[in-house]
Amino acid sequence: MENTTHKEETHKTPFARMQQRLKERKRRVMRLIELKRLRRIRKKTVPGYTYCKNCGTKLEGMYCHCCGQYALDIYQPFWKYLRQYIENVYQFDSKIWQTLWLMFTRPGFLTNEFNAGKINSYVHPFRLYMCISVVFFTLFFMIASDKANQALQAVSSLNINDEIVAQLKSSATLPDTCVYVYQGPELVKAFQERGVEKAEELFKVQQLDDRFSLSYVRMPRIVADSCLHETTLRQKDLTTILNLKKVKGEYLDNLIEEEEITSESLQAARHFQVDSTGTALTPVYEWKEDHSDEA
């Protein structure tokens, strides 16, 4: 009998032997999946109490067969509620790793399982998409945001006239005029993108508040005449200037010591001229259109 079996194995074609190995491999995978499913079921089929907290019906599993309430232990740490929220909304539990593994190692297998009605053992496709989207965009904005800003900066620098760049690269240009400019630090970076190595020497930037607010910039006159155009002072920057002008005495010293304000910001604010009614008299400029929403 054994000789007959051995002869049958010997006379099989390579294609038949390959098919048999694939069937055996599929059988092993299905057994492993079933084992994991049974282990997961055993963990979630023993409630923490005997009767339903909602209607008082005796429990025969983790869900009440009368009202449908889940047998949740209300006396548990907050992190467990957070974990249950993530599991319920995004299906981010142990099933997601098995789903991702099968999706990459056995393409088409999950589709056949889903079409066969075996849904609960894996993460639903739409919930898997939501979970991966949240992870992807979180990592994207954490890692790739700086790269994206550099790319936008490089595109903006292309709008600067080539003749201006050539003059700034020569040794004849000096910082000889002072103006209030929006996106002052970005202007310096734009010239650096165009190859002006001494941009930090030609542009002296004193920021009033933050990076995207108004700056008091000392720059070459040719840049002010060719790259800047007058704009309207934003209300929040006018408020900042008026508040900085009011700071005096010991209160000012305390703010500087606590690093809540810098002497450069104070100096830039006091150079700005306003009338007695709080209206701005000093012109304000910007070097590019503000399309922050589109960017």
mmCIF file of C-alpha atoms in Angstrom, residues 6-281:
data_model
loop_
_atom_site.group_PDB
_atom_site.id
_atom_site.type_symbol
_atom_site.label_atom_id
_atom_site.label_comp_id
_atom_site.label_asym_id
_atom_site.label_seq_id
_atom_site.Cartn_x
_atom_site.Cartn_y
_atom_site.Cartn_z
ATOM 1 C CA HIS A 6 4.774 6.489 -3.238
ATOM 2 C CA LYS A 7 4.393 5.594 -6.924
ATOM 3 C CA GLU A 8 1.362 7.879 -7.223
ATOM 4 C CA GLU A 9 3.364 10.757 -5.744
ATOM 5 C CA THR A 10 6.220 10.024 -8.139
ATOM 6 C CA HIS A 11 3.990 10.001 -11.235
ATOM 7 C CA LYS A 12 2.383 13.386 -10.351
ATOM 8 C CA THR A 13 3.320 16.286 -12.613
ATOM 9 C CA PRO A 14 5.138 19.330 -11.164
ATOM 10 C CA PHE A 15 1.980 21.398 -11.685
ATOM 11 C CA ALA A 16 -0.098 18.890 -9.690
ATOM 12 C CA ARG A 17 2.457 18.850 -6.881
ATOM 13 C CA MET A 18 2.441 22.661 -6.782
ATOM 14 C CA GLN A 19 -1.360 22.677 -6.570
ATOM 15 C CA GLN A 20 -1.262 20.238 -3.689
ATOM 16 C CA ARG A 21 1.277 22.359 -1.800
ATOM 17 C CA LEU A 22 -0.891 25.446 -2.304
ATOM 18 C CA LYS A 23 -3.943 23.575 -0.980
ATOM 19 C CA GLU A 24 -2.008 22.421 2.086
ATOM 20 C CA ARG A 25 -0.744 25.959 2.691
ATOM 21 C CA LYS A 26 -4.253 27.354 2.386
ATOM 22 C CA ARG A 27 -5.499 24.726 4.841
ATOM 23 C CA ARG A 28 -2.813 25.692 7.369
ATOM 24 C CA VAL A 29 -3.643 29.401 7.004
ATOM 25 C CA MET A 30 -7.358 28.762 7.504
ATOM 26 C CA ARG A 31 -6.685 26.677 10.614
ATOM 27 C CA LEU A 32 -4.457 29.416 12.039
ATOM 28 C CA ILE A 33 -7.116 32.066 11.361
ATOM 29 C CA GLU A 34 -9.779 29.923 13.002
ATOM 30 C CA LEU A 35 -7.549 29.371 16.035
ATOM 31 C CA LYS A 36 -6.999 33.096 16.479
ATOM 32 C CA ARG A 37 -10.724 33.745 16.054
ATOM 33 C CA LEU A 38 -11.600 31.205 18.766
ATOM 34 C CA ARG A 39 -9.049 32.695 21.152
ATOM 35 C CA ARG A 40 -10.473 36.168 20.563
ATOM 36 C CA ILE A 41 -14.015 34.907 21.153
ATOM 37 C CA ARG A 42 -13.038 33.214 24.429
ATOM 38 C CA LYS A 43 -11.602 36.493 25.726
ATOM 39 C CA LYS A 44 -14.843 38.372 25.053
ATOM 40 C CA THR A 45 -17.505 35.831 26.092
ATOM 41 C CA VAL A 46 -17.187 35.994 29.879
ATOM 42 C CA PRO A 47 -19.030 39.006 31.359
ATOM 43 C CA GLY A 48 -17.941 40.641 34.578
ATOM 44 C CA TYR A 49 -21.353 40.219 36.187
ATOM 45 C CA THR A 50 -24.308 37.803 35.947
ATOM 46 C CA TYR A 51 -27.307 40.051 35.244
ATOM 47 C CA CYS A 52 -27.708 42.892 32.774
ATOM 48 C CA LYS A 53 -27.231 46.318 34.392
ATOM 49 C CA ASN A 54 -29.915 47.814 32.152
ATOM 50 C CA CYS A 55 -32.913 45.422 32.275
ATOM 51 C CA GLY A 56 -31.847 42.808 34.839
ATOM 52 C CA THR A 57 -32.013 39.845 32.441
ATOM 53 C CA LYS A 58 -29.607 36.989 33.153
ATOM 54 C CA LEU A 59 -26.648 37.176 30.824
ATOM 55 C CA GLU A 60 -25.622 34.291 28.621
ATOM 56 C CA GLY A 61 -22.763 36.107 26.922
ATOM 57 C CA MET A 62 -21.238 39.570 26.555
ATOM 58 C CA TYR A 63 -24.518 40.987 25.149
ATOM 59 C CA CYS A 64 -27.952 40.950 26.760
ATOM 60 C CA HIS A 65 -30.356 38.979 24.548
ATOM 61 C CA CYS A 66 -33.266 41.116 25.807
ATOM 62 C CA CYS A 67 -32.112 44.758 25.427
ATOM 63 C CA GLY A 68 -28.825 44.253 23.562
ATOM 64 C CA GLN A 69 -26.614 46.159 26.038
ATOM 65 C CA TYR A 70 -22.953 45.194 26.140
ATOM 66 C CA ALA A 71 -21.735 43.765 29.461
ATOM 67 C CA LEU A 72 -19.282 46.560 30.125
ATOM 68 C CA ASP A 73 -17.534 46.949 33.454
ATOM 69 C CA ILE A 74 -18.240 50.550 34.422
ATOM 70 C CA TYR A 75 -15.467 50.602 37.028
ATOM 71 C CA GLN A 76 -12.420 50.663 34.767
ATOM 72 C CA PRO A 77 -9.630 53.135 33.872
ATOM 73 C CA PHE A 78 -10.201 55.928 31.392
ATOM 74 C CA TRP A 79 -7.681 54.515 28.911
ATOM 75 C CA LYS A 80 -9.923 51.471 28.433
ATOM 76 C CA TYR A 81 -12.814 53.714 27.346
ATOM 77 C CA LEU A 82 -10.457 55.399 24.901
ATOM 78 C CA ARG A 83 -9.320 52.021 23.568
ATOM 79 C CA GLN A 84 -12.931 50.888 23.136
ATOM 80 C CA TYR A 85 -13.728 54.093 21.250
ATOM 81 C CA ILE A 86 -10.825 53.504 18.846
ATOM 82 C CA GLU A 87 -11.847 49.865 18.419
ATOM 83 C CA ASN A 88 -15.499 50.723 17.742
ATOM 84 C CA VAL A 89 -14.845 53.605 15.338
ATOM 85 C CA TYR A 90 -11.687 52.517 13.536
ATOM 86 C CA GLN A 91 -11.588 48.777 14.300
ATOM 87 C CA PHE A 92 -8.037 49.334 15.552
ATOM 88 C CA ASP A 93 -7.539 46.119 17.467
ATOM 89 C CA SER A 94 -5.694 42.833 16.952
ATOM 90 C CA LYS A 95 -7.752 42.115 13.818
ATOM 91 C CA ILE A 96 -6.146 44.979 11.923
ATOM 92 C CA TRP A 97 -2.686 43.401 11.982
ATOM 93 C CA GLN A 98 -4.034 40.109 10.656
ATOM 94 C CA THR A 99 -6.017 41.971 7.981
ATOM 95 C CA LEU A 100 -2.996 44.009 6.837
ATOM 96 C CA TRP A 101 -0.762 40.926 6.820
ATOM 97 C CA LEU A 102 -3.178 38.922 4.644
ATOM 98 C CA MET A 103 -3.797 41.908 2.384
ATOM 99 C CA PHE A 104 -0.102 42.139 1.479
ATOM 100 C CA THR A 105 0.884 38.471 1.629
ATOM 101 C CA ARG A 106 -2.219 36.883 0.038
ATOM 102 C CA PRO A 107 -3.830 39.345 -2.400
ATOM 103 C CA GLY A 108 -7.408 38.401 -3.179
ATOM 104 C CA PHE A 109 -7.822 36.192 -0.121
ATOM 105 C CA LEU A 110 -9.633 38.869 1.913
ATOM 106 C CA THR A 111 -11.941 39.593 -1.032
ATOM 107 C CA ASN A 112 -12.955 35.933 -1.218
ATOM 108 C CA GLU A 113 -13.486 35.798 2.549
ATOM 109 C CA PHE A 114 -15.611 38.962 2.470
ATOM 110 C CA ASN A 115 -17.713 37.648 -0.419
ATOM 111 C CA ALA A 116 -18.191 34.374 1.467
ATOM 112 C CA GLY A 117 -19.715 36.287 4.385
ATOM 113 C CA LYS A 118 -16.738 35.946 6.781
ATOM 114 C CA ILE A 119 -16.664 39.595 7.820
ATOM 115 C CA ASN A 120 -16.297 39.686 11.595
ATOM 116 C CA SER A 121 -12.878 37.997 11.629
ATOM 117 C CA TYR A 122 -11.332 40.907 9.718
ATOM 118 C CA VAL A 123 -11.543 44.677 9.640
ATOM 119 C CA HIS A 124 -14.238 46.042 7.355
ATOM 120 C CA PRO A 125 -12.679 47.596 4.210
ATOM 121 C CA PHE A 126 -14.140 51.071 4.796
ATOM 122 C CA ARG A 127 -13.065 51.140 8.445
ATOM 123 C CA LEU A 128 -9.604 49.943 7.422
ATOM 124 C CA TYR A 129 -9.459 52.814 4.935
ATOM 125 C CA MET A 130 -10.489 55.325 7.632
ATOM 126 C CA CYS A 131 -7.887 54.027 10.078
ATOM 127 C CA ILE A 132 -5.062 54.090 7.511
ATOM 128 C CA SER A 133 -6.110 57.583 6.378
ATOM 129 C CA VAL A 134 -5.912 58.948 9.933
ATOM 130 C CA VAL A 135 -2.455 57.424 10.450
ATOM 131 C CA PHE A 136 -1.196 58.579 7.045
ATOM 132 C CA PHE A 137 -2.280 62.214 7.332
ATOM 133 C CA THR A 138 -1.036 62.438 10.918
ATOM 134 C CA LEU A 139 2.416 61.236 9.879
ATOM 135 C CA PHE A 140 2.299 63.387 6.748
ATOM 136 C CA PHE A 141 1.737 66.630 8.638
ATOM 137 C CA MET A 142 4.306 65.667 11.276
ATOM 138 C CA ILE A 143 7.069 64.660 8.864
ATOM 139 C CA ALA A 144 6.363 66.179 5.456
ATOM 140 C CA SER A 145 5.045 69.623 6.453
ATOM 141 C CA ASP A 146 8.542 71.162 6.525
ATOM 142 C CA LYS A 147 9.328 69.683 3.115
ATOM 143 C CA ALA A 148 6.070 71.071 1.739
ATOM 144 C CA ASN A 149 6.844 74.543 3.131
ATOM 145 C CA GLN A 150 10.286 74.448 1.524
ATOM 146 C CA ALA A 151 8.747 73.503 -1.810
ATOM 147 C CA LEU A 152 6.221 76.366 -1.595
ATOM 148 C CA GLN A 153 9.043 78.729 -0.643
ATOM 149 C CA ALA A 154 11.058 77.642 -3.677
ATOM 150 C CA VAL A 155 8.063 78.271 -5.967
ATOM 151 C CA SER A 156 7.489 81.739 -4.477
ATOM 152 C CA SER A 157 11.154 82.676 -4.965
ATOM 153 C CA LEU A 158 10.789 82.206 -8.729
ATOM 154 C CA ASN A 159 8.683 85.396 -8.867
ATOM 155 C CA ILE A 160 11.696 87.534 -7.911
ATOM 156 C CA ASN A 161 13.310 89.347 -10.844
ATOM 157 C CA ASP A 162 16.625 87.841 -12.025
ATOM 158 C CA GLU A 163 18.241 91.290 -12.323
ATOM 159 C CA ILE A 164 17.514 92.024 -8.661
ATOM 160 C CA VAL A 165 19.072 88.705 -7.664
ATOM 161 C CA ALA A 166 22.178 89.468 -9.739
ATOM 162 C CA GLN A 167 22.584 92.904 -8.108
ATOM 163 C CA LEU A 168 22.230 91.441 -4.623
ATOM 164 C CA LYS A 169 24.943 88.895 -5.390
ATOM 165 C CA SER A 170 27.333 91.754 -6.195
ATOM 166 C CA SER A 171 29.166 93.637 -3.433
ATOM 167 C CA ALA A 172 27.717 97.074 -4.317
ATOM 168 C CA THR A 173 24.300 96.574 -2.645
ATOM 169 C CA LEU A 174 23.741 97.692 0.951
ATOM 170 C CA PRO A 175 20.753 97.623 3.347
ATOM 171 C CA ASP A 176 19.814 101.311 3.130
ATOM 172 C CA THR A 177 16.057 101.530 3.778
ATOM 173 C CA CYS A 178 13.635 100.386 6.497
ATOM 174 C CA VAL A 179 10.044 99.281 5.881
ATOM 175 C CA TYR A 180 7.312 97.263 7.576
ATOM 176 C CA VAL A 181 6.775 94.040 5.616
ATOM 177 C CA TYR A 182 4.533 91.014 5.925
ATOM 178 C CA GLN A 183 6.308 87.661 5.502
ATOM 179 C CA GLY A 184 9.672 89.287 6.247
ATOM 180 C CA PRO A 185 11.514 86.064 7.198
ATOM 181 C CA GLU A 186 10.037 84.343 4.132
ATOM 182 C CA LEU A 187 11.437 87.112 1.924
ATOM 183 C CA VAL A 188 14.932 86.413 3.238
ATOM 184 C CA LYS A 189 14.513 82.685 2.625
ATOM 185 C CA ALA A 190 13.256 83.377 -0.905
ATOM 186 C CA PHE A 191 16.492 85.196 -1.772
ATOM 187 C CA GLN A 192 18.474 82.400 -0.167
ATOM 188 C CA GLU A 193 16.631 79.947 -2.439
ATOM 189 C CA ARG A 194 17.762 82.059 -5.410
ATOM 190 C CA GLY A 195 21.409 81.752 -4.381
ATOM 191 C CA VAL A 196 21.993 85.040 -2.516
ATOM 192 C CA GLU A 197 24.477 83.807 0.095
ATOM 193 C CA LYS A 198 24.675 87.073 2.069
ATOM 194 C CA ALA A 199 20.893 87.481 2.386
ATOM 195 C CA GLU A 200 21.065 87.562 6.188
ATOM 196 C CA GLU A 201 23.494 90.517 5.981
ATOM 197 C CA LEU A 202 21.356 92.433 3.469
ATOM 198 C CA PHE A 203 18.087 91.911 5.355
ATOM 199 C CA LYS A 204 17.804 92.745 9.072
ATOM 200 C CA VAL A 205 14.448 91.458 10.300
ATOM 201 C CA GLN A 206 12.874 92.504 13.588
ATOM 202 C CA GLN A 207 9.645 90.589 14.176
ATOM 203 C CA LEU A 208 6.826 92.232 16.076
ATOM 204 C CA ASP A 209 4.924 89.154 17.146
ATOM 205 C CA ASP A 210 5.333 85.848 15.323
ATOM 206 C CA ARG A 211 6.675 84.425 12.096
ATOM 207 C CA PHE A 212 3.634 85.239 9.962
ATOM 208 C CA SER A 213 3.008 88.696 11.437
ATOM 209 C CA LEU A 214 4.442 92.100 10.618
ATOM 210 C CA SER A 215 8.218 92.637 10.617
ATOM 211 C CA TYR A 216 10.412 95.748 10.632
ATOM 212 C CA VAL A 217 12.965 95.036 7.909
ATOM 213 C CA ARG A 218 16.110 96.918 6.916
ATOM 214 C CA MET A 219 16.799 96.017 3.259
ATOM 215 C CA PRO A 220 18.308 97.285 0.001
ATOM 216 C CA ARG A 221 16.243 100.008 -1.684
ATOM 217 C CA ILE A 222 16.169 98.130 -4.996
ATOM 218 C CA VAL A 223 14.283 95.275 -3.331
ATOM 219 C CA ALA A 224 11.766 97.644 -1.723
ATOM 220 C CA ASP A 225 11.091 99.376 -5.039
ATOM 221 C CA SER A 226 10.806 96.263 -7.199
ATOM 222 C CA CYS A 227 9.457 93.449 -4.998
ATOM 223 C CA LEU A 228 7.145 95.146 -2.490
ATOM 224 C CA HIS A 229 3.662 96.545 -2.891
ATOM 225 C CA GLU A 230 1.652 98.464 -0.320
ATOM 226 C CA THR A 231 -1.073 96.663 1.615
ATOM 227 C CA THR A 232 -3.442 97.224 4.544
ATOM 228 C CA LEU A 233 -2.315 96.753 8.139
ATOM 229 C CA ARG A 234 -4.151 93.901 9.816
ATOM 230 C CA GLN A 235 -6.161 94.746 12.899
ATOM 231 C CA LYS A 236 -4.404 92.199 15.112
ATOM 232 C CA ASP A 237 -1.004 93.697 14.221
ATOM 233 C CA LEU A 238 -2.233 97.226 14.942
ATOM 234 C CA THR A 239 -3.444 96.000 18.338
ATOM 235 C CA THR A 240 -0.033 94.431 18.997
ATOM 236 C CA ILE A 241 1.747 97.677 18.107
ATOM 237 C CA LEU A 242 -0.515 99.801 20.321
ATOM 238 C CA ASN A 243 -0.065 97.413 23.248
ATOM 239 C CA LEU A 244 3.717 97.389 22.880
ATOM 240 C CA LYS A 245 3.801 101.193 22.766
ATOM 241 C CA LYS A 246 2.011 101.287 26.134
ATOM 242 C CA VAL A 247 4.507 99.015 27.901
ATOM 243 C CA LYS A 248 6.803 101.034 30.171
ATOM 244 C CA GLY A 249 8.851 100.935 33.355
ATOM 245 C CA GLU A 250 9.214 97.901 35.598
ATOM 246 C CA TYR A 251 6.490 95.985 33.791
ATOM 247 C CA LEU A 252 8.541 96.198 30.600
ATOM 248 C CA ASP A 253 11.662 94.943 32.395
ATOM 249 C CA ASN A 254 9.721 91.990 33.800
ATOM 250 C CA LEU A 255 8.397 91.035 30.363
ATOM 251 C CA ILE A 256 11.879 91.114 28.874
ATOM 252 C CA GLU A 257 13.327 89.074 31.757
ATOM 253 C CA GLU A 258 10.571 86.480 31.422
ATOM 254 C CA GLU A 259 11.189 86.385 27.628
ATOM 255 C CA GLU A 260 7.560 87.204 26.863
ATOM 256 C CA ILE A 261 8.781 90.071 24.661
ATOM 257 C CA THR A 262 12.100 90.891 23.020
ATOM 258 C CA SER A 263 13.791 94.275 22.842
ATOM 259 C CA GLU A 264 13.782 93.969 19.026
ATOM 260 C CA SER A 265 9.987 93.615 18.957
ATOM 261 C CA LEU A 266 9.589 96.606 21.244
ATOM 262 C CA GLN A 267 11.922 98.719 19.105
ATOM 263 C CA ALA A 268 10.096 97.722 15.908
ATOM 264 C CA ALA A 269 6.724 98.657 17.440
ATOM 265 C CA ARG A 270 7.924 102.052 18.664
ATOM 266 C CA HIS A 271 9.208 102.987 15.205
ATOM 267 C CA PHE A 272 5.676 102.593 13.835
ATOM 268 C CA GLN A 273 3.742 105.890 13.681
ATOM 269 C CA VAL A 274 0.093 106.137 14.774
ATOM 270 C CA ASP A 275 -2.063 109.198 15.406
ATOM 271 C CA SER A 276 -3.999 110.080 18.547
ATOM 272 C CA THR A 277 -7.026 108.055 17.422
ATOM 273 C CA GLY A 278 -4.973 104.872 16.949
ATOM 274 C CA THR A 279 -4.932 105.026 13.144
ATOM 275 C CA ALA A 280 -1.799 103.770 11.387
ATOM 276 C CA LEU A 281 0.276 106.399 9.585
#
